[in-house]
XYZ file of C-alpha atoms in Angstrom:
760
model
C 40.743 -36.414 -1.154
C 38.717 -34.408 -3.702
C 39.601 -34.703 -7.371
C 40.597 -31.149 -8.390
C 41.171 -31.804 -12.138
C 37.808 -30.367 -13.158
C 38.751 -26.993 -11.608
C 41.618 -26.653 -14.083
C 39.074 -26.514 -16.930
C 37.685 -23.195 -15.631
C 38.832 -19.613 -16.039
C 39.513 -17.556 -12.901
C 36.003 -16.107 -12.518
C 34.325 -19.455 -13.258
C 36.556 -21.155 -10.685
C 35.671 -18.578 -8.027
C 31.955 -19.043 -8.754
C 32.359 -22.821 -8.376
C 34.438 -22.900 -5.183
C 32.715 -20.145 -3.131
C 29.903 -22.395 -1.993
C 28.636 -20.852 1.244
C 25.992 -18.143 1.574
C 24.078 -16.323 -1.178
C 25.777 -16.173 -4.606
C 24.696 -14.419 -7.809
C 26.372 -15.555 -11.036
C 25.661 -13.130 -13.886
C 26.362 -15.233 -16.969
C 26.555 -13.618 -20.391
C 25.686 -15.634 -23.525
C 28.183 -18.395 -24.343
C 30.091 -17.798 -21.091
C 30.066 -21.368 -19.753
C 27.044 -20.981 -17.457
C 26.107 -24.670 -17.523
C 29.688 -25.709 -16.817
C 29.817 -23.429 -13.752
C 26.499 -24.716 -12.439
C 27.348 -28.393 -12.899
C 30.920 -28.105 -11.604
C 29.639 -26.200 -8.573
C 27.379 -29.151 -7.725
C 30.190 -31.634 -8.410
C 32.496 -29.555 -6.196
C 29.977 -29.631 -3.345
C 29.803 -33.426 -3.587
C 33.587 -33.760 -3.793
C 33.860 -31.561 -0.708
C 31.660 -33.976 1.252
C 28.091 -32.666 0.788
C 25.580 -35.516 0.399
C 24.119 -35.326 -3.148
C 20.524 -35.661 -1.897
C 21.044 -32.470 0.126
C 21.430 -30.492 -3.120
C 18.404 -29.106 -4.975
C 18.960 -27.734 -8.505
C 16.017 -26.096 -10.289
C 15.967 -25.705 -14.080
C 13.419 -24.744 -16.733
C 13.634 -27.839 -18.958
C 14.021 -31.532 -18.279
C 16.689 -31.557 -20.978
C 18.786 -29.058 -18.980
C 18.401 -31.166 -15.817
C 19.444 -34.324 -17.712
C 22.517 -32.668 -19.190
C 23.404 -31.304 -15.768
C 23.354 -34.768 -14.207
C 25.372 -36.242 -17.086
C 28.083 -33.604 -16.659
C 28.152 -33.998 -12.877
C 28.481 -37.764 -13.312
C 31.683 -37.264 -15.331
C 33.247 -35.800 -12.180
C 31.613 -37.684 -9.303
C 30.221 -40.833 -10.952
C 26.877 -42.379 -10.028
C 26.454 -40.091 -7.030
C 25.118 -37.532 -9.532
C 21.863 -39.509 -9.809
C 21.058 -38.739 -6.201
C 21.047 -34.958 -6.704
C 17.537 -33.507 -6.806
C 17.810 -31.836 -10.223
C 14.793 -31.041 -12.346
C 12.362 -28.384 -13.506
C 10.430 -26.323 -10.982
C 7.309 -28.234 -11.982
C 8.794 -31.730 -11.833
C 10.528 -31.220 -8.470
C 7.459 -29.597 -6.931
C 5.243 -32.375 -8.315
C 7.491 -34.940 -6.569
C 7.073 -33.141 -3.260
C 3.320 -32.786 -3.760
C 2.922 -36.509 -4.535
C 4.177 -37.166 -1.000
C 2.470 -34.280 0.809
C -0.700 -33.524 -1.215
C -3.089 -35.019 1.354
C -2.215 -32.152 3.714
C -3.950 -29.694 1.381
C -6.837 -31.958 0.392
C -5.503 -33.584 -2.773
C -4.943 -37.269 -3.544
C -1.352 -38.401 -4.083
C -2.332 -39.683 -7.555
C -3.585 -36.273 -8.734
C -3.724 -35.700 -12.491
C -1.674 -32.922 -14.087
C -3.802 -30.943 -16.544
C -2.168 -29.602 -19.704
C -3.268 -26.454 -21.556
C -5.938 -28.300 -23.547
C -7.433 -29.780 -20.379
C -7.526 -26.344 -18.749
C -9.204 -24.788 -21.783
C -11.754 -27.600 -21.875
C -12.698 -27.086 -18.201
C -13.033 -23.311 -18.695
C -15.076 -23.809 -21.851
C -17.548 -26.101 -20.060
C -17.887 -23.614 -17.168
C -18.577 -20.738 -19.594
C -21.214 -22.899 -21.275
C -22.832 -23.882 -17.944
C -23.005 -20.212 -16.870
C -24.680 -19.282 -20.214
C -22.003 -16.689 -20.956
C -21.017 -15.465 -24.412
C -18.072 -17.635 -25.498
C -16.657 -14.853 -27.711
C -16.632 -12.290 -24.905
C -15.414 -14.877 -22.409
C -12.602 -16.044 -24.649
C -11.071 -19.252 -23.306
C -7.462 -18.217 -23.931
C -7.951 -14.819 -22.289
C -9.550 -16.382 -19.215
C -6.851 -19.051 -18.932
C -4.179 -16.354 -19.107
C -5.976 -14.266 -16.471
C -6.271 -17.206 -14.064
C -2.637 -18.152 -14.634
C -1.539 -14.580 -13.901
C -3.600 -14.528 -10.699
C -2.000 -17.743 -9.448
C 1.500 -16.533 -10.359
C 0.868 -13.491 -8.177
C -0.564 -15.542 -5.276
C -4.102 -14.239 -5.783
C -6.670 -16.851 -4.689
C -10.267 -16.777 -5.992
C -11.386 -15.115 -2.725
C -8.703 -12.431 -2.985
C -9.577 -11.926 -6.649
C -13.241 -11.365 -5.802
C -12.278 -8.713 -3.212
C -9.741 -6.946 -5.443
C -11.600 -3.937 -6.842
C -8.853 -3.086 -9.315
C -8.930 -6.553 -10.916
C -12.737 -6.562 -10.940
C -12.776 -3.125 -12.585
C -10.385 -4.348 -15.310
C -12.745 -7.279 -15.943
C -15.749 -4.959 -16.156
C -13.875 -2.773 -18.659
C -13.190 -5.910 -20.728
C -16.919 -6.801 -20.455
C -16.083 -9.931 -18.455
C -17.584 -9.116 -15.009
C -18.103 -12.796 -14.134
C -14.465 -13.798 -14.559
C -13.931 -14.078 -10.793
C -16.810 -16.596 -10.637
C -15.262 -18.633 -13.477
C -11.979 -18.661 -11.524
C -13.785 -19.918 -8.412
C -15.585 -22.659 -10.341
C -12.406 -23.639 -12.197
C -10.438 -24.138 -8.975
C -13.334 -26.115 -7.421
C -13.680 -28.277 -10.567
C -9.963 -29.117 -10.598
C -10.008 -30.049 -6.921
C -13.107 -32.189 -7.433
C -11.312 -34.008 -10.247
C -8.153 -34.507 -8.180
C -6.269 -32.466 -10.762
C -3.675 -29.686 -10.779
C -2.719 -27.558 -13.744
C 0.877 -26.391 -14.316
C 0.373 -23.222 -12.280
C -1.056 -25.282 -9.424
C 2.185 -27.245 -9.076
C 3.708 -23.982 -7.855
C 0.636 -22.402 -6.300
C -0.276 -25.489 -4.256
C 3.312 -26.051 -3.120
C 3.375 -22.503 -1.765
C 0.048 -23.184 -0.047
C 1.468 -26.427 1.386
C 4.509 -24.625 2.815
C 2.425 -21.711 4.076
C -0.016 -23.966 5.944
C 2.613 -26.380 7.299
C 5.639 -24.291 8.308
C 6.781 -26.464 11.200
C 6.111 -29.806 9.579
C 6.455 -29.975 5.802
C 8.433 -26.776 5.159
C 10.873 -27.447 7.983
C 11.382 -30.990 6.648
C 12.425 -29.761 3.175
C 14.527 -26.896 4.536
C 16.544 -29.416 6.496
C 16.634 -31.845 3.569
C 18.098 -29.350 1.058
C 21.178 -27.606 2.472
C 22.168 -26.164 -0.915
C 19.815 -24.634 -3.491
C 20.832 -23.729 -7.059
C 18.590 -22.020 -9.631
C 19.347 -21.943 -13.362
C 17.999 -19.216 -15.710
C 16.986 -17.137 -12.698
C 15.995 -14.221 -14.953
C 13.049 -16.334 -16.171
C 11.468 -16.883 -12.736
C 8.121 -15.329 -11.861
C 6.908 -13.795 -8.601
C 5.585 -17.113 -7.279
C 8.747 -19.086 -8.072
C 10.882 -16.557 -6.218
C 8.446 -16.625 -3.278
C 8.868 -20.422 -3.046
C 12.663 -20.111 -3.315
C 12.586 -17.668 -0.394
C 10.541 -20.186 1.609
C 13.185 -22.855 1.023
C 16.166 -20.764 2.065
C 14.951 -18.500 4.870
C 15.737 -20.573 7.920
C 15.477 -19.055 11.409
C 15.269 -15.654 9.731
C 18.558 -15.926 7.851
C 19.172 -17.170 4.295
C 21.347 -20.181 3.745
C 23.290 -21.457 0.758
C 21.659 -20.314 -2.463
C 23.287 -19.793 -5.860
C 21.291 -18.270 -8.704
C 22.642 -18.162 -12.254
C 21.233 -16.012 -15.017
C 21.518 -13.056 -17.350
C 19.169 -10.090 -17.057
C 19.903 -9.312 -20.736
C 18.255 -12.641 -21.695
C 14.998 -12.192 -19.745
C 12.436 -12.725 -22.536
C 9.465 -14.507 -20.987
C 7.363 -11.684 -19.521
C 4.401 -13.028 -21.525
C 4.610 -16.190 -19.390
C 4.726 -14.189 -16.162
C 8.525 -14.048 -15.741
C 9.821 -10.841 -14.194
C 13.279 -9.402 -14.776
C 12.893 -7.672 -11.409
C 13.801 -10.900 -9.568
C 17.392 -10.943 -10.830
C 17.700 -7.152 -10.628
C 16.550 -7.228 -6.969
C 18.537 -10.292 -5.869
C 21.628 -8.321 -4.879
C 19.587 -5.934 -2.718
C 17.608 -8.784 -1.159
C 20.796 -10.431 0.132
C 23.347 -7.635 0.459
C 23.094 -7.717 4.281
C 23.918 -11.441 4.215
C 27.310 -11.219 2.511
C 26.192 -11.876 -1.063
C 28.986 -12.699 -3.532
C 28.584 -11.677 -7.203
C 30.521 -13.248 -10.085
C 30.226 -11.942 -13.651
C 31.021 -14.390 -16.445
C 31.920 -11.994 -19.262
C 34.098 -14.088 -21.594
C 32.060 -15.402 -24.505
C 33.333 -18.757 -25.833
C 30.731 -18.968 -28.614
C 30.872 -15.975 -30.936
C 33.434 -13.893 -32.782
C 34.207 -10.275 -31.836
C 31.966 -8.442 -34.308
C 28.923 -10.374 -33.049
C 29.777 -9.955 -29.361
C 30.546 -6.238 -29.643
C 27.357 -5.590 -31.606
C 25.347 -7.363 -28.879
C 27.052 -5.239 -26.218
C 26.163 -2.039 -28.060
C 22.526 -3.003 -28.609
C 21.807 -3.895 -24.985
C 23.192 -0.579 -23.698
C 19.981 1.062 -24.961
C 17.989 -0.732 -22.230
C 17.216 1.263 -19.102
C 17.423 -1.404 -16.362
C 20.331 -3.834 -16.422
C 23.234 -5.308 -14.509
C 26.326 -3.705 -16.003
C 28.714 -6.086 -17.752
C 30.837 -6.156 -20.892
C 30.949 -9.403 -22.825
C 34.193 -10.085 -24.707
C 35.601 -12.771 -26.973
C 39.083 -13.904 -27.936
C 37.888 -15.846 -31.008
C 39.084 -13.143 -33.401
C 37.154 -10.466 -35.300
C 35.471 -12.925 -37.633
C 32.999 -11.970 -40.357
C 31.102 -8.688 -40.158
C 27.345 -8.874 -39.727
C 25.585 -9.014 -43.069
C 22.343 -7.071 -43.618
C 19.942 -8.030 -46.405
C 17.433 -5.451 -47.625
C 14.562 -6.845 -49.712
C 11.633 -5.138 -51.425
C 9.139 -7.863 -50.431
C 8.955 -10.765 -48.001
C 9.115 -13.103 -51.007
C 12.405 -11.547 -52.077
C 13.624 -11.785 -48.477
C 12.909 -15.542 -48.502
C 14.802 -15.995 -51.773
C 17.833 -13.951 -50.695
C 18.097 -15.743 -47.366
C 17.962 -19.102 -49.190
C 20.604 -17.833 -51.674
C 22.873 -16.820 -48.791
C 22.425 -20.218 -47.152
C 23.491 -21.903 -50.389
C 26.490 -19.557 -50.620
C 27.573 -20.379 -47.046
C 27.133 -24.120 -47.615
C 29.302 -23.989 -50.754
C 31.876 -21.410 -49.682
C 32.349 -22.319 -46.026
C 31.214 -25.986 -46.192
C 28.528 -25.536 -43.521
C 26.219 -28.477 -42.931
C 22.472 -27.852 -42.725
C 22.312 -28.454 -38.972
C 24.808 -25.605 -38.434
C 22.323 -23.075 -39.860
C 19.231 -21.532 -38.238
C 16.573 -19.058 -39.375
C 15.044 -17.206 -36.427
C 11.890 -15.089 -36.582
C 9.699 -13.104 -34.202
C 6.460 -14.994 -34.964
C 5.925 -18.579 -36.141
C 3.754 -17.424 -39.062
C 6.876 -16.013 -40.772
C 8.262 -19.473 -41.549
C 6.161 -20.065 -44.683
C 8.171 -18.039 -47.217
C 11.510 -19.495 -46.038
C 10.109 -23.031 -46.188
C 8.996 -22.354 -49.753
C 12.464 -21.337 -50.975
C 14.311 -24.024 -49.020
C 12.049 -26.607 -50.680
C 12.810 -25.104 -54.103
C 16.521 -25.368 -53.396
C 16.152 -28.927 -52.089
C 17.520 -27.944 -48.664
C 16.146 -30.152 -45.863
C 14.736 -28.160 -42.949
C 12.729 -28.623 -39.787
C 10.247 -26.156 -38.291
C 10.031 -26.061 -34.502
C 6.858 -24.894 -32.836
C 4.429 -27.174 -34.651
C 2.008 -29.620 -33.032
C 3.693 -31.608 -30.273
C 3.503 -35.387 -30.496
C 1.608 -35.505 -27.209
C -1.019 -33.026 -28.507
C -2.188 -35.268 -31.375
C -5.750 -36.513 -30.990
C -5.081 -40.240 -31.093
C -2.229 -39.891 -28.597
C -4.365 -37.791 -26.243
C -7.195 -40.346 -26.533
C -5.047 -43.237 -25.332
C -3.443 -41.077 -22.625
C -6.943 -40.163 -21.386
C -7.658 -43.883 -20.832
C -4.324 -44.253 -19.033
C -5.177 -41.273 -16.811
C -8.540 -42.806 -15.878
C -6.833 -46.036 -14.841
C -4.802 -44.009 -12.325
C -7.398 -41.386 -11.316
C -11.024 -42.134 -12.312
C -12.128 -38.752 -10.895
C -10.289 -37.020 -13.760
C -13.288 -35.410 -15.494
C -11.477 -34.182 -18.589
C -10.160 -37.672 -19.337
C -13.625 -39.123 -18.666
C -15.367 -36.683 -21.015
C -12.821 -37.366 -23.740
C -13.232 -41.166 -23.935
C -16.596 -42.056 -22.389
C -17.926 -42.369 -25.942
C -14.706 -43.170 -27.808
C -14.687 -45.539 -29.537
C -18.416 -44.948 -29.986
C -20.506 -46.931 -27.516
C -23.859 -45.114 -27.570
C -23.244 -42.539 -24.842
C -24.181 -39.275 -26.553
C -23.580 -35.643 -25.591
C -27.045 -35.302 -24.024
C -26.248 -38.193 -21.659
C -22.868 -36.722 -20.748
C -24.505 -33.330 -20.076
C -26.996 -34.964 -17.683
C -24.183 -36.698 -15.787
C -22.208 -33.435 -15.664
C -25.191 -31.462 -14.352
C -25.812 -34.076 -11.642
C -22.134 -33.989 -10.634
C -22.186 -30.177 -10.356
C -25.382 -30.262 -8.313
C -24.033 -32.910 -5.928
C -20.501 -31.427 -5.968
C -19.074 -34.841 -6.764
C -16.795 -36.097 -9.557
C -18.650 -37.318 -12.654
C -17.208 -40.808 -12.091
C -19.226 -41.102 -8.881
C -22.452 -40.103 -10.692
C -22.276 -42.508 -13.637
C -24.818 -44.852 -12.081
C -27.228 -42.177 -10.792
C -28.176 -40.033 -13.790
C -31.647 -40.464 -15.306
C -30.737 -41.809 -18.743
C -32.210 -44.387 -21.098
C -31.707 -48.138 -20.506
C -29.470 -48.555 -23.546
C -27.210 -45.657 -22.539
C -27.069 -46.928 -18.943
C -25.997 -50.394 -20.125
C -23.190 -48.795 -22.154
C -22.188 -46.715 -19.108
C -22.123 -49.829 -16.925
C -19.865 -51.615 -19.423
C -17.560 -48.572 -19.537
C -17.356 -48.430 -15.724
C -16.579 -52.142 -15.494
C -13.822 -51.765 -18.100
C -12.172 -48.800 -16.307
C -12.378 -50.631 -12.971
C -10.575 -53.583 -14.513
C -7.823 -51.198 -15.653
C -7.604 -49.760 -12.134
C -7.176 -53.239 -10.630
C -4.345 -54.075 -13.011
C -2.622 -50.752 -12.222
C -1.531 -52.205 -8.872
C 0.373 -55.114 -10.431
C 1.264 -54.260 -14.067
C 4.092 -51.999 -15.086
C 3.305 -49.009 -17.312
C 3.849 -50.796 -20.625
C 1.905 -53.954 -19.751
C -1.077 -51.907 -18.627
C -0.927 -49.419 -21.531
C -0.744 -52.212 -24.138
C -3.730 -53.920 -22.486
C -5.732 -50.664 -22.390
C -4.980 -49.840 -26.040
C -6.394 -53.203 -27.074
C -9.244 -53.613 -24.569
C -10.581 -50.061 -25.007
C -11.049 -50.632 -28.743
C -8.721 -47.810 -29.780
C -6.371 -50.077 -31.775
C -9.244 -51.758 -33.623
C -10.851 -48.411 -34.401
C -7.616 -47.062 -35.883
C -6.931 -50.276 -37.839
C -10.330 -49.908 -39.542
C -9.212 -46.607 -41.089
C -6.952 -47.658 -43.978
C -6.376 -44.138 -45.336
C -2.876 -42.599 -45.196
C -4.005 -40.382 -42.299
C -5.455 -43.392 -40.501
C -2.229 -45.347 -40.873
C -0.292 -42.344 -39.512
C -2.599 -42.199 -36.477
C -2.084 -45.907 -35.809
C 1.656 -45.394 -36.155
C 1.502 -42.566 -33.578
C -0.294 -44.775 -31.041
C 2.285 -47.518 -31.569
C 5.033 -44.903 -31.143
C 3.449 -43.919 -27.828
C 3.460 -47.556 -26.694
C 7.100 -47.867 -27.800
C 7.892 -44.813 -25.694
C 6.214 -46.365 -22.662
C 8.193 -49.570 -23.174
C 11.399 -47.549 -23.331
C 10.413 -45.784 -20.093
C 9.912 -49.151 -18.382
C 13.226 -50.572 -19.595
C 15.339 -47.500 -18.734
C 17.182 -47.619 -15.422
C 15.622 -44.429 -14.042
C 15.970 -43.376 -10.421
C 12.870 -41.362 -9.539
C 13.838 -40.627 -5.955
C 16.814 -41.419 -3.798
C 14.502 -42.896 -1.163
C 12.550 -45.259 -3.414
C 13.255 -48.025 -5.915
C 12.915 -47.114 -9.603
C 9.208 -46.535 -10.259
C 7.867 -48.101 -13.467
C 4.179 -47.598 -12.733
C 1.725 -45.995 -15.105
C 1.266 -43.114 -12.633
C 4.991 -42.393 -12.780
C 5.002 -42.463 -16.590
C 2.037 -40.074 -16.809
C 3.763 -37.594 -14.519
C 6.906 -37.878 -16.631
C 5.188 -36.914 -19.911
C 2.890 -34.328 -18.315
C 5.951 -32.369 -17.213
C 7.661 -32.234 -20.611
C 8.345 -28.631 -21.652
C 8.336 -27.021 -25.113
C 12.117 -27.283 -25.486
C 12.148 -30.936 -24.465
C 10.364 -31.666 -27.764
C 13.080 -29.928 -29.771
C 15.122 -32.948 -30.763
C 17.669 -31.524 -33.169
C 19.067 -34.753 -34.572
C 19.359 -34.947 -38.352
C 21.001 -32.729 -40.963
C 18.403 -30.020 -41.522
C 18.263 -26.234 -41.396
C 16.449 -25.155 -38.240
C 13.520 -22.729 -38.445
C 12.207 -21.461 -35.108
C 11.034 -18.433 -33.173
C 13.651 -16.479 -31.227
C 11.938 -17.505 -27.980
C 12.412 -21.178 -28.856
C 16.083 -20.620 -29.767
C 17.150 -19.513 -26.297
C 19.987 -21.715 -25.029
C 20.900 -22.986 -28.521
C 23.809 -22.057 -30.792
C 24.563 -22.366 -34.527
C 27.528 -21.506 -36.721
C 25.285 -19.384 -38.942
C 22.163 -17.534 -37.787
C 19.675 -15.554 -39.877
C 17.438 -13.171 -37.929
C 14.676 -12.265 -40.382
C 11.830 -9.761 -40.462
C 13.858 -6.968 -38.857
C 11.155 -4.327 -39.268
C 9.377 -1.853 -37.027
C 6.112 -3.300 -35.652
C 7.337 -6.823 -36.413
C 10.629 -6.895 -34.500
C 10.144 -4.985 -32.230
C 6.543 -6.195 -32.143
C 3.860 -3.505 -32.431
C 2.446 -4.824 -29.144
C 5.631 -3.773 -27.348
C 5.764 -0.166 -28.502
C 3.305 1.197 -25.926
C 5.618 0.862 -22.924
C 9.358 1.278 -22.274
C 9.308 -2.115 -20.494
C 7.854 -3.786 -23.578
C 10.481 -2.273 -25.851
C 13.266 -3.285 -23.443
C 12.027 -6.886 -23.535
C 12.005 -6.864 -27.351
C 15.587 -5.588 -27.325
C 16.581 -8.403 -24.956
C 14.920 -10.810 -27.393
C 17.023 -9.374 -30.234
C 20.105 -9.714 -28.010
C 19.265 -13.403 -27.499
C 18.781 -13.845 -31.261
C 22.130 -12.391 -32.360
C 24.111 -14.142 -29.626
C 22.999 -17.559 -30.931
C 25.498 -17.092 -33.804
C 29.018 -18.471 -33.584
C 30.605 -17.253 -36.851
C 28.052 -15.848 -39.282
C 25.184 -13.490 -38.448
C 22.779 -12.239 -41.119
C 19.959 -9.759 -40.449
C 17.245 -9.261 -43.069
C 14.205 -7.051 -43.586
C 11.626 -6.374 -46.282
C 10.188 -2.996 -47.306
C 6.776 -4.607 -47.734
C 5.019 -7.789 -46.699
C 1.508 -9.160 -46.433
C 0.251 -9.188 -42.856
C -3.312 -10.078 -41.876
C -4.314 -10.116 -45.544
C -3.025 -6.622 -46.356
C 0.160 -5.310 -47.896
C 2.140 -3.426 -45.246
C 5.033 -1.051 -45.907
C 7.744 -1.208 -43.297
C 10.650 0.726 -41.915
C 13.822 -1.106 -40.866
C 13.866 -2.062 -37.199
C 15.314 0.497 -34.808
C 17.546 -2.328 -33.533
C 19.470 -2.233 -36.825
C 20.275 1.420 -36.190
C 21.705 0.512 -32.794
C 24.478 -1.636 -34.300
C 27.598 0.450 -35.044
C 28.524 0.470 -38.746
C 32.019 -0.910 -38.046
C 30.475 -4.298 -37.263
C 28.260 -4.435 -40.372
C 28.807 -5.597 -43.932
C 25.735 -4.680 -45.954
C 24.511 -6.251 -49.198
C 22.528 -3.095 -49.989
C 22.134 0.513 -48.991
C 20.014 -0.020 -45.925
C 19.682 3.650 -45.081
C 18.933 5.820 -48.074
C 20.217 8.831 -46.151
C 23.802 7.469 -46.014
C 25.908 10.438 -46.955
C 27.811 10.627 -50.224
C 30.962 11.093 -48.142
C 30.460 7.687 -46.519
C 29.895 6.155 -49.965
C 33.021 7.761 -51.345
C 35.055 6.622 -48.369
C 33.861 3.047 -48.800
C 34.458 2.917 -52.545
C 37.881 4.566 -52.406
C 39.107 2.128 -49.767
C 37.895 -0.833 -51.755
C 35.626 -1.920 -48.903
C 32.116 -3.211 -49.403
C 29.323 -0.749 -48.680
C 28.960 -0.546 -44.920
C 25.831 0.955 -43.364
C 26.230 3.146 -40.298
C 23.525 1.924 -37.968
C 24.488 3.941 -34.887
C 21.357 5.760 -33.791
C 21.705 9.509 -34.520
C 20.223 12.103 -32.238
C 17.754 12.813 -35.033
C 16.132 9.405 -34.571
C 14.902 10.367 -31.120
C 11.482 12.070 -30.678
C 11.848 15.770 -31.442
C 8.303 16.995 -30.774
C 6.541 17.389 -27.437
C 3.647 14.861 -27.645
C 1.429 17.224 -25.605
C 1.497 19.779 -28.435
C 1.136 17.297 -31.269
C -2.182 17.285 -33.205
C -2.270 14.613 -35.962
C -4.502 15.348 -38.972
C -6.933 12.808 -40.497
C -4.997 10.720 -43.082
C -7.355 11.843 -45.860
C -6.346 15.476 -45.354
C -2.691 14.893 -46.232
C -1.912 16.099 -49.780
C 1.146 16.417 -52.028
C 3.187 19.561 -51.352
C 2.124 19.957 -47.737
C 4.574 20.597 -44.931
C 3.994 18.104 -42.102
C 5.354 17.227 -38.682
C 6.076 13.666 -37.452
C 6.718 12.797 -33.790
C 9.866 10.826 -34.560
C 11.211 12.276 -37.832
C 10.342 15.931 -37.306
C 9.431 18.398 -40.084
C 9.047 17.225 -43.655
C 7.487 17.878 -47.063
C 5.097 15.494 -48.855
C 6.674 14.798 -52.271
C 4.081 12.367 -53.640
C 1.175 10.132 -52.669
C 0.476 6.746 -54.294
C -2.369 4.272 -53.834
C -6.003 4.753 -52.927
C -8.130 4.921 -49.779
C -6.618 2.871 -46.920
C -3.541 2.014 -48.980
C -2.334 5.590 -49.653
C 1.457 5.800 -49.254
C 3.177 9.171 -48.938
C 6.797 9.832 -49.930
C 8.001 12.500 -47.486
C 11.323 14.300 -47.387
C 12.312 14.909 -43.752
C 14.981 17.569 -43.308
C 14.902 18.027 -39.514
C 17.952 18.073 -37.171
C 20.527 17.739 -39.947
C 19.431 14.215 -40.861
C 17.786 14.614 -44.323
C 16.064 11.572 -45.761
C 13.112 10.361 -47.837
C 10.699 7.932 -46.238
C 7.664 6.072 -47.562
C 4.902 6.017 -44.937
C 1.436 4.477 -45.088
C -0.838 7.406 -44.229
C -3.363 5.325 -42.333
C -0.680 4.683 -39.670
C 1.436 7.815 -40.135
C 0.117 10.342 -37.552
C 1.175 13.577 -39.245
C 0.409 17.139 -38.195
C -0.142 19.634 -41.040
C 2.009 22.763 -40.656
C-alpha cells in the first residue's frame, strides 16, 4: 500500500500535478511556487504506485538539481530513488552514448571537450588555413558552430544554406563553413565530442537507428520528466519528441517550467518551446496545472513582479500571489555616480544587518554584467563585510589542474589531440613547437590522430628520443587504467609525469597555490573513489578514471556555486536563477545597462531582458532594493544614464524611495506624501507619455554638433522639448532639455552623441 503522507504536504494544485501521472502534462510554475517539490513528489508517487524507478527519466539543467531531486525522492521511497535516471541533459545523453557510440563511429571512451578545448581546435584550424585570426574570431566561430548544431544543421547542410553563407560573407568570414567541416572531422578523429555533440550525436544516433537503439530507450523509459523546460533549445525538444512519440502517439511526459523565467536565449534556449507545448499536445488530452502561490516572497515583491511581466507580449497568463503579508516596500536608491551607488548599497547592507539582524549569507547583490562587481567589492572591503563573487575562474579551468587532467585524459583516450598538444612538452622534455607542428601536419595529411603519427614525423634524433619516452610513459598509464581505480592511477600519473616535481620547484606563493590546487584535485578524485556512487542501475559502481573524467567534464556553471560560508553573495542575475535570499539588491538599473543596449533593437530582446529583471526581483524573500546611478564609467568613458524603464513599470504603491527618482513627480504627489507622514514614494507606473510619440518614418535626427542652447527639438520617445543648456565639449556634450509633450513635463540630461534629436 502506497504511503500517502507526502501528498498532505501539497496544496490542491500541487497535489493534482503530482497525482495526474498519465499522458502529457504541463506544469507552469511561478517563482517560489514549490516546483522542485512537485517534480520530486511526482516521481516518488510514480514509484509508490508501482512504476519501476529505472523506467523514469528526469532531465535537469544542473547536476546539483538532479542530486537534490534524488535526495528528496529518497525521503519518500528510500534507496529506490538511486535507480531513477535523473541527471542533466548532457550527463544522461553521455551515458547513453557511452553504450551506443560505436553505432555512429565513435569509441565508447570518447573525450568530452570543454570550451577551452573547442577554442583551441578552432584556433589551430584557423592557423592552418592561413586565415586572419581577428576576422575569424575564435569565440564568434565557436558560437556559430554551436548555433548550427543546436538547430540540427550539419556541415553539409551549412555549406548548402545560402542564407547562412550570405551572413558569413557579410561578416567577412566566407570560409566559416569549411572551418565547421574541419572542426567536426578533427573532433571525430580525436574520438572527442564537445557539449553540443552530446545532444547532436544522440539525435543522430536515434535518427539512424530508429528500430534498434531508439526503440530500446523508448521502451526503457515509460515516464519522462523535464525540469526548467523554458530553458530548452530546439535540439533538446527534438530529442524529447523522439523519446515520447511511440507508434505515432505521445506517452507520459511532464514538463515543468515558467515562461516568465526564460533567460538563456544567448545559449540557444527558446521560449517558444514552452509556449508551443500546449498546442503540440492538445489533441492528446494535455493537462495544464498552474502553480501560482509564491511561498518565498512578501506581497509587495510578488505584486511588483506580476505588474512588470505584464508588459511582455508573449506569455502564459498567470497571477502569482503570496499569503506572507505585505512586507517591506521596495526601496529605490538613486546615486549620482557608480561610486556613490556602491557606497549607498554597502550602507544599506550594514543597516539591514544591524536593524533586522540579517547574516551575510542572507544578502545578495545582483548585476547585469560581471564587470559591475568591482565597486561593490571595494565598499564591502572597506566595511569589513565578507563577500564572495561568483562567475570567476572555475577550479577546473586553472592551468595546473587542466595540465594534470590532460594527462588523465590521454591515459583513457590517447587519440585526444588537445590533451596531447597540452602536455607533450610539459614538463619540458625538448619537444618544441616546430616538432609538434610537423606531427600535426603529418596527422592532417594522413587523416589520422596525432598519437598515431608520433613515430613517423621527420624530426631530429634528440626530439624523437623524447617523443619515444613520452609514448612509453603514456602507454604505461594506459595499461594501468585497466586495473587501477581513478585515484591510484591519478596519483601515479601526477608523480610519474613530473608535474608534482615541477610545481614543488616553484617556491613562490603562486607556485605553492598551484601545488595546493593539484593536491586538491587528487583529494577530489580520492573522494570520488570512496563515495558509494551508483552510475547505472545495470552496472556496479564505476570507480575508473574514465568515469571520473566524465563526471567532472559534465559539471555546469551552477554546480561550482558552493554557497557555504557566511558571506554576501555577488553574482550576475543569470547565475542567480533558482536561488533565494532574504535581502536582494538589483544594481545598475539604467537604460542600456539593464535592459542591455544589445537588447533594444528587437521586441524579443527587450522581452528577454524584462524576464531577466523578473527573475532578479523574485529572488528576494523580504527585502528588495533597486539602485541606479546617473553616471558611470563604461569602456573608459563617463556615461550619463536614464533610470531603467523597468523601474517605471513598478506601481508606486509598492515602492519606498530614498530619493526623488523621477524629477517630474508632481508637487501634488509630494504634498500628499508629506501631509500623510509617509516617506516619499515614486510613482513608477509607465505613463502614456513614455511611449514613442513620433512616427519613426518621418523622424530626421540632426548631427549632434548642430544642437544649440535655445533650440526646439523633437525626440522619438520624449516628444517636443527645448534645449535649456549644454555642458561639456566635443563627444562629451550634455544637453539639459525640458520636454513638455503629452502633459508629462520634465527636464532630462542627455548626452548629445547618443541623443538623436530633430531640430524643429
